[in-house]
Tab-separated table of C-alpha atoms in Angstrom:
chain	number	residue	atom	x	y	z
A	1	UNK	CA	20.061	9.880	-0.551
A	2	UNK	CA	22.809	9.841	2.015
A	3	UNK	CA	21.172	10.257	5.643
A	4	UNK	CA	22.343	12.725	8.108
A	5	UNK	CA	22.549	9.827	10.946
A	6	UNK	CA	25.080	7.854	9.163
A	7	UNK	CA	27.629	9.164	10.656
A	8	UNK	CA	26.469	8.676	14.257
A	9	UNK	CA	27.379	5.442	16.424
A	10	UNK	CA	25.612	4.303	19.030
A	11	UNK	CA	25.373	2.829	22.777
A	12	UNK	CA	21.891	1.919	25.108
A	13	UNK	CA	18.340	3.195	23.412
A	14	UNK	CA	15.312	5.018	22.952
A	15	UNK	CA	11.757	6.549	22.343
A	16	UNK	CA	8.384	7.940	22.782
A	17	UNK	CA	4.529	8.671	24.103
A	18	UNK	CA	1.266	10.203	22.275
A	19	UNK	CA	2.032	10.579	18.207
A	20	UNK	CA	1.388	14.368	17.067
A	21	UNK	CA	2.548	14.124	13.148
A	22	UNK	CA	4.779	12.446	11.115
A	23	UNK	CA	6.536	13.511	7.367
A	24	UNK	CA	9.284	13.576	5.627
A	25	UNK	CA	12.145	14.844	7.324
A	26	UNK	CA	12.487	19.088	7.092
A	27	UNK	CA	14.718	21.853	8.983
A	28	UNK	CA	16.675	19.697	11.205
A	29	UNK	CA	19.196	21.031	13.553
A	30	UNK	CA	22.897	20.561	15.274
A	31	UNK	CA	20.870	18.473	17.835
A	32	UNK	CA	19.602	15.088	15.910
A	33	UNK	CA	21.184	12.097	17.859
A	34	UNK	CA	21.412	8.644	17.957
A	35	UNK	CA	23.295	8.897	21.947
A	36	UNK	CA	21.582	5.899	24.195
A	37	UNK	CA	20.652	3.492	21.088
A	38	UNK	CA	22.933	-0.042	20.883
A	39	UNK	CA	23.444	-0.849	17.269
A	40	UNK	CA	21.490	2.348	15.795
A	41	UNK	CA	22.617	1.632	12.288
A	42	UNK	CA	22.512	-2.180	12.528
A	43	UNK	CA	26.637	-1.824	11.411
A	44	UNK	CA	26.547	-5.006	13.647
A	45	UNK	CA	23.511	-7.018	11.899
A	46	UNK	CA	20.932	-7.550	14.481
A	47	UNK	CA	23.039	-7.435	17.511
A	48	UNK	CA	21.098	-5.767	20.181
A	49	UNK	CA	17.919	-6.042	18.222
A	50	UNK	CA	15.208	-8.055	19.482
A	51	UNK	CA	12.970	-10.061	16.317
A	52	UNK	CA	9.046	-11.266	16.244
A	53	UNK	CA	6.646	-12.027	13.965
A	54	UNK	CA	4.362	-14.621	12.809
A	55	UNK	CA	6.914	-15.917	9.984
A	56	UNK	CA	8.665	-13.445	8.334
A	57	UNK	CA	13.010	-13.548	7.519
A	58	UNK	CA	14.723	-10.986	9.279
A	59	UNK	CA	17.896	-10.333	7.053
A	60	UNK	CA	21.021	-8.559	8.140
A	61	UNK	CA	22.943	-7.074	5.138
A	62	UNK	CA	26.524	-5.864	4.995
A	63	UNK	CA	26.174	-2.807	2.392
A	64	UNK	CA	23.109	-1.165	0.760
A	65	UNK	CA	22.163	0.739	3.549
A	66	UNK	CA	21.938	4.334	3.886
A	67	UNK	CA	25.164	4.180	4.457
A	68	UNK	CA	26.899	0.990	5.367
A	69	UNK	CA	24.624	-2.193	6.750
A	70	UNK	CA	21.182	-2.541	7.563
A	71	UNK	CA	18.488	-5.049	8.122
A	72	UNK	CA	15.011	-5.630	6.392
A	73	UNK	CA	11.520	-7.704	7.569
A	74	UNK	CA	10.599	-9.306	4.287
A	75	UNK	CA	7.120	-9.638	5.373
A	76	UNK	CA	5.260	-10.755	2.354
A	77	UNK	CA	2.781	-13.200	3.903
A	78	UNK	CA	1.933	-12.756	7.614
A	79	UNK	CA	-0.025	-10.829	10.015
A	80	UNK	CA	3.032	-8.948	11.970
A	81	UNK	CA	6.572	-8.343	12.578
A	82	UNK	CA	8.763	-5.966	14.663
A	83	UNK	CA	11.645	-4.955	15.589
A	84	UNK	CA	12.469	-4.083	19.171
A	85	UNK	CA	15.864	-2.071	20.409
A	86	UNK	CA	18.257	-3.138	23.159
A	87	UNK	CA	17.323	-6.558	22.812
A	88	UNK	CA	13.340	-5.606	24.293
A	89	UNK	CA	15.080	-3.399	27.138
A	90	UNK	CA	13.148	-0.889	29.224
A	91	UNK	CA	15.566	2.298	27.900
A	92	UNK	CA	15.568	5.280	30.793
A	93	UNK	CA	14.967	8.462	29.409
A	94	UNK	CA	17.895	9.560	30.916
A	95	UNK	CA	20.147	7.444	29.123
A	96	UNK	CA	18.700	9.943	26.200
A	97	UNK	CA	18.855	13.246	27.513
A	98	UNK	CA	14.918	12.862	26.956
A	99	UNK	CA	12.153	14.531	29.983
A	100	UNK	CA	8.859	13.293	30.085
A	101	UNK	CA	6.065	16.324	29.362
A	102	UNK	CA	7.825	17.185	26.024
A	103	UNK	CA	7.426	16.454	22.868
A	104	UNK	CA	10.288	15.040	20.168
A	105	UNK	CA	10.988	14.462	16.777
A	106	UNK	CA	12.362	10.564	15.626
A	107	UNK	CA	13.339	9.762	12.347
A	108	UNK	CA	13.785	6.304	10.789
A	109	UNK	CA	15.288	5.787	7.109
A	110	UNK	CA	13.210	2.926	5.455
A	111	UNK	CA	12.702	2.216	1.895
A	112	UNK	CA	10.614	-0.594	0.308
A	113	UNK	CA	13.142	-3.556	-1.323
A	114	UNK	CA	13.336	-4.934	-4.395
A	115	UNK	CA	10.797	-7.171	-5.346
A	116	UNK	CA	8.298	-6.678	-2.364
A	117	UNK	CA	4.801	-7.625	-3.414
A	118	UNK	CA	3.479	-4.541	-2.012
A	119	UNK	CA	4.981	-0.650	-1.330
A	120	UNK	CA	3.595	-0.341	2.060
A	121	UNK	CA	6.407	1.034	4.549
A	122	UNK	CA	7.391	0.445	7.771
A	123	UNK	CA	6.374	2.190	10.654
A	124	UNK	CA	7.556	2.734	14.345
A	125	UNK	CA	5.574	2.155	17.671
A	126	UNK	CA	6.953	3.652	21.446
A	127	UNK	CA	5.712	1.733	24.409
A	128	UNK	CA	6.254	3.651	27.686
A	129	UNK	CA	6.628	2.567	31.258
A	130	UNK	CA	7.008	3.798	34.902
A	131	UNK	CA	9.629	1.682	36.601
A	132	UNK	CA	8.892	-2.063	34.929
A	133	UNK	CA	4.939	-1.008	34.897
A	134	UNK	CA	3.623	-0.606	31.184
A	135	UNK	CA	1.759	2.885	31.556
A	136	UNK	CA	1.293	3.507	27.408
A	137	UNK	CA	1.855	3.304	23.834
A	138	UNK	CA	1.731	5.227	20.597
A	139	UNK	CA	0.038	1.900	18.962
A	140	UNK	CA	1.330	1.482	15.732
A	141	UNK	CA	1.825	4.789	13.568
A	142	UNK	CA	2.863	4.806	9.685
A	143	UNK	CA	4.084	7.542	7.719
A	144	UNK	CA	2.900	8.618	4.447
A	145	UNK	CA	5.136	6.872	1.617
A	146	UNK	CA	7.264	9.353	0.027
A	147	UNK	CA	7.522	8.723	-3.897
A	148	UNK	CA	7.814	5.306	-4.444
A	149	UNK	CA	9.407	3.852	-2.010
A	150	UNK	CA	12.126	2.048	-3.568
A	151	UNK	CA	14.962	4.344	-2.577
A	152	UNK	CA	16.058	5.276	0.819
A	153	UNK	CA	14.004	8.311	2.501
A	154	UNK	CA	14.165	9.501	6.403
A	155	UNK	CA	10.536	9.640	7.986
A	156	UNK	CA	10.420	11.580	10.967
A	157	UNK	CA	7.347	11.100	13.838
A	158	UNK	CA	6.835	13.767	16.248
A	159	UNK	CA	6.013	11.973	19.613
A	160	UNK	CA	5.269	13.690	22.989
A	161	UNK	CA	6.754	11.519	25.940
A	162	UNK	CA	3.965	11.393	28.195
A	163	UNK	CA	4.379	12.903	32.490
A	164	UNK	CA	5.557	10.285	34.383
A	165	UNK	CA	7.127	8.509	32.122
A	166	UNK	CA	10.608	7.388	32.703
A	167	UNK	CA	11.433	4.620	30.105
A	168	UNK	CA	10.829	3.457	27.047
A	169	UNK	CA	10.812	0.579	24.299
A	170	UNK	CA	11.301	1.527	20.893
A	171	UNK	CA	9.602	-0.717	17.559
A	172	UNK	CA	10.632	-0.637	14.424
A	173	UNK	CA	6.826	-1.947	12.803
A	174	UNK	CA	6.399	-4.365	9.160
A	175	UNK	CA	5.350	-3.148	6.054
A	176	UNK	CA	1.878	-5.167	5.385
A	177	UNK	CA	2.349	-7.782	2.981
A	178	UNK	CA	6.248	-6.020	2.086
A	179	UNK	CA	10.077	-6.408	2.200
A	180	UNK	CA	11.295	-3.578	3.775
A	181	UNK	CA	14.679	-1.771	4.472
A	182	UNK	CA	15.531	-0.210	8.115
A	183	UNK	CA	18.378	2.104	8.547
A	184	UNK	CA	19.876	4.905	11.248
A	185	UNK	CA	17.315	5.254	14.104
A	186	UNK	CA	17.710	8.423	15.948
A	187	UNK	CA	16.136	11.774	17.355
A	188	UNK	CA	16.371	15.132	18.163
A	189	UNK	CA	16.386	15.683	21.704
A	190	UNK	CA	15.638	19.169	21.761
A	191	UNK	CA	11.708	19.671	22.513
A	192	UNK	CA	10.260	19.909	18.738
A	193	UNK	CA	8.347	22.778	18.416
A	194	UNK	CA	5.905	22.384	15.445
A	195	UNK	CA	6.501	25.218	12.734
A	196	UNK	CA	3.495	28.268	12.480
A	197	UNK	CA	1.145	28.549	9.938
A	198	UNK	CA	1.524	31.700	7.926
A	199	UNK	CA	-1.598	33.244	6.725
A	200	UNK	CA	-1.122	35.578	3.874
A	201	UNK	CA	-4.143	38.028	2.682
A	202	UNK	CA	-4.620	37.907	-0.986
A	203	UNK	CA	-5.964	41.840	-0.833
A	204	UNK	CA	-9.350	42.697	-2.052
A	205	UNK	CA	-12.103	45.058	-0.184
A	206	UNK	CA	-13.457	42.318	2.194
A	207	UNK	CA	-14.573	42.848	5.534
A	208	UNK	CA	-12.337	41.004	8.210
């Protein structure tokens, strides 16, 4: 599966407030970027990437991706490992075309490598400030695996930047106990407005 964000290149960051959903990725538009994020689809290993954990490898690989390079936590053994953009930055909002009191749609392409000992994916976790003050944070959220795992998929998470907010960190979270693949981080930065539910009558001589 080729992603849509592979063809986007990238420059200072991203991210998030109060998780509403996340899913596989459906109906996006013109407006999916990747604008304000250094190193978006790790073409440059872990530059600008920030790495913790209590022991896992961090690996930086030239092709496999979805397209080009990415990076995986192999995360076998061990409590936690993350991620962290612009080297653990504080990213304006700004710098993303992002306002605080809406909500947006991210999307992270992660599939679950080769000889993992478990399929649990990835996840992604915002932490949100107010000049250097920590004001929030999505904790950490996981998406549903889609199919197996083991080839590359784009999980979006609909996140709704908190008021008064006015930067971010974004996290790239571990798989428990797996090895697993991290490609094209970006978002939509028009406000995502969640789809409505269509009710359809089946007939019949009820009473409404």
């Amino acid at each position: 599966m080729k992603s849509i964000f592979s063809s986007f290149s990238g420059a200072p960051a991203l991210l998030l407030s109060l998780v509403l959903g996340i899913g596989p990725v459906s109906g996006l538009n013109a407006a999916v970027s990747n604008a304000g994020i250094l190193n978006p689809g790790f073409e440059e290993g872990l530059t600008d990437w920030d790495t913790a954990g209590d022991g896992p490898s961090f690996n930086a690989e030239s092709s496999g991706g979805n397209t080009g390079a990415y990076v995986s936590i192999n995360h076998n053994a061990g409590n936690w490992a993350v991620l962290v953009a612009n080297d653990n930055a504080i990213i304006p909002l700004t710098e993303m075309g992002l306002t605080a009191g809406n909500t947006y749609q991210f999307f992270l392409d992660m599939k679950i490598e080769s000889g993992s000992a478990n399929s649990n994916i990835g996840g992604l976790k915002g932490d949100f400030f107010t000049g250097t003050d920590l004001t929030g944070s999505t904790g950490n959220v996981y998406p549903t695996l889609i199919g197996d795992g083991s080839t590359w998929q784009t999980y979006a998470f609909n996140i709704s930047i908190a008021a008064g907010t006015d930067g971010v960190k974004i996290v790239p979270l571990w798989g428990g106990n797996s090895h697993v693949g991290y490609d094209n981080i970006a978002y939509d930065n028009s406000p995502y407005v969640p789809p409505m539910t269509t009710y359809t009558w089946s007939g019949g001589d009820g009473d409404w």
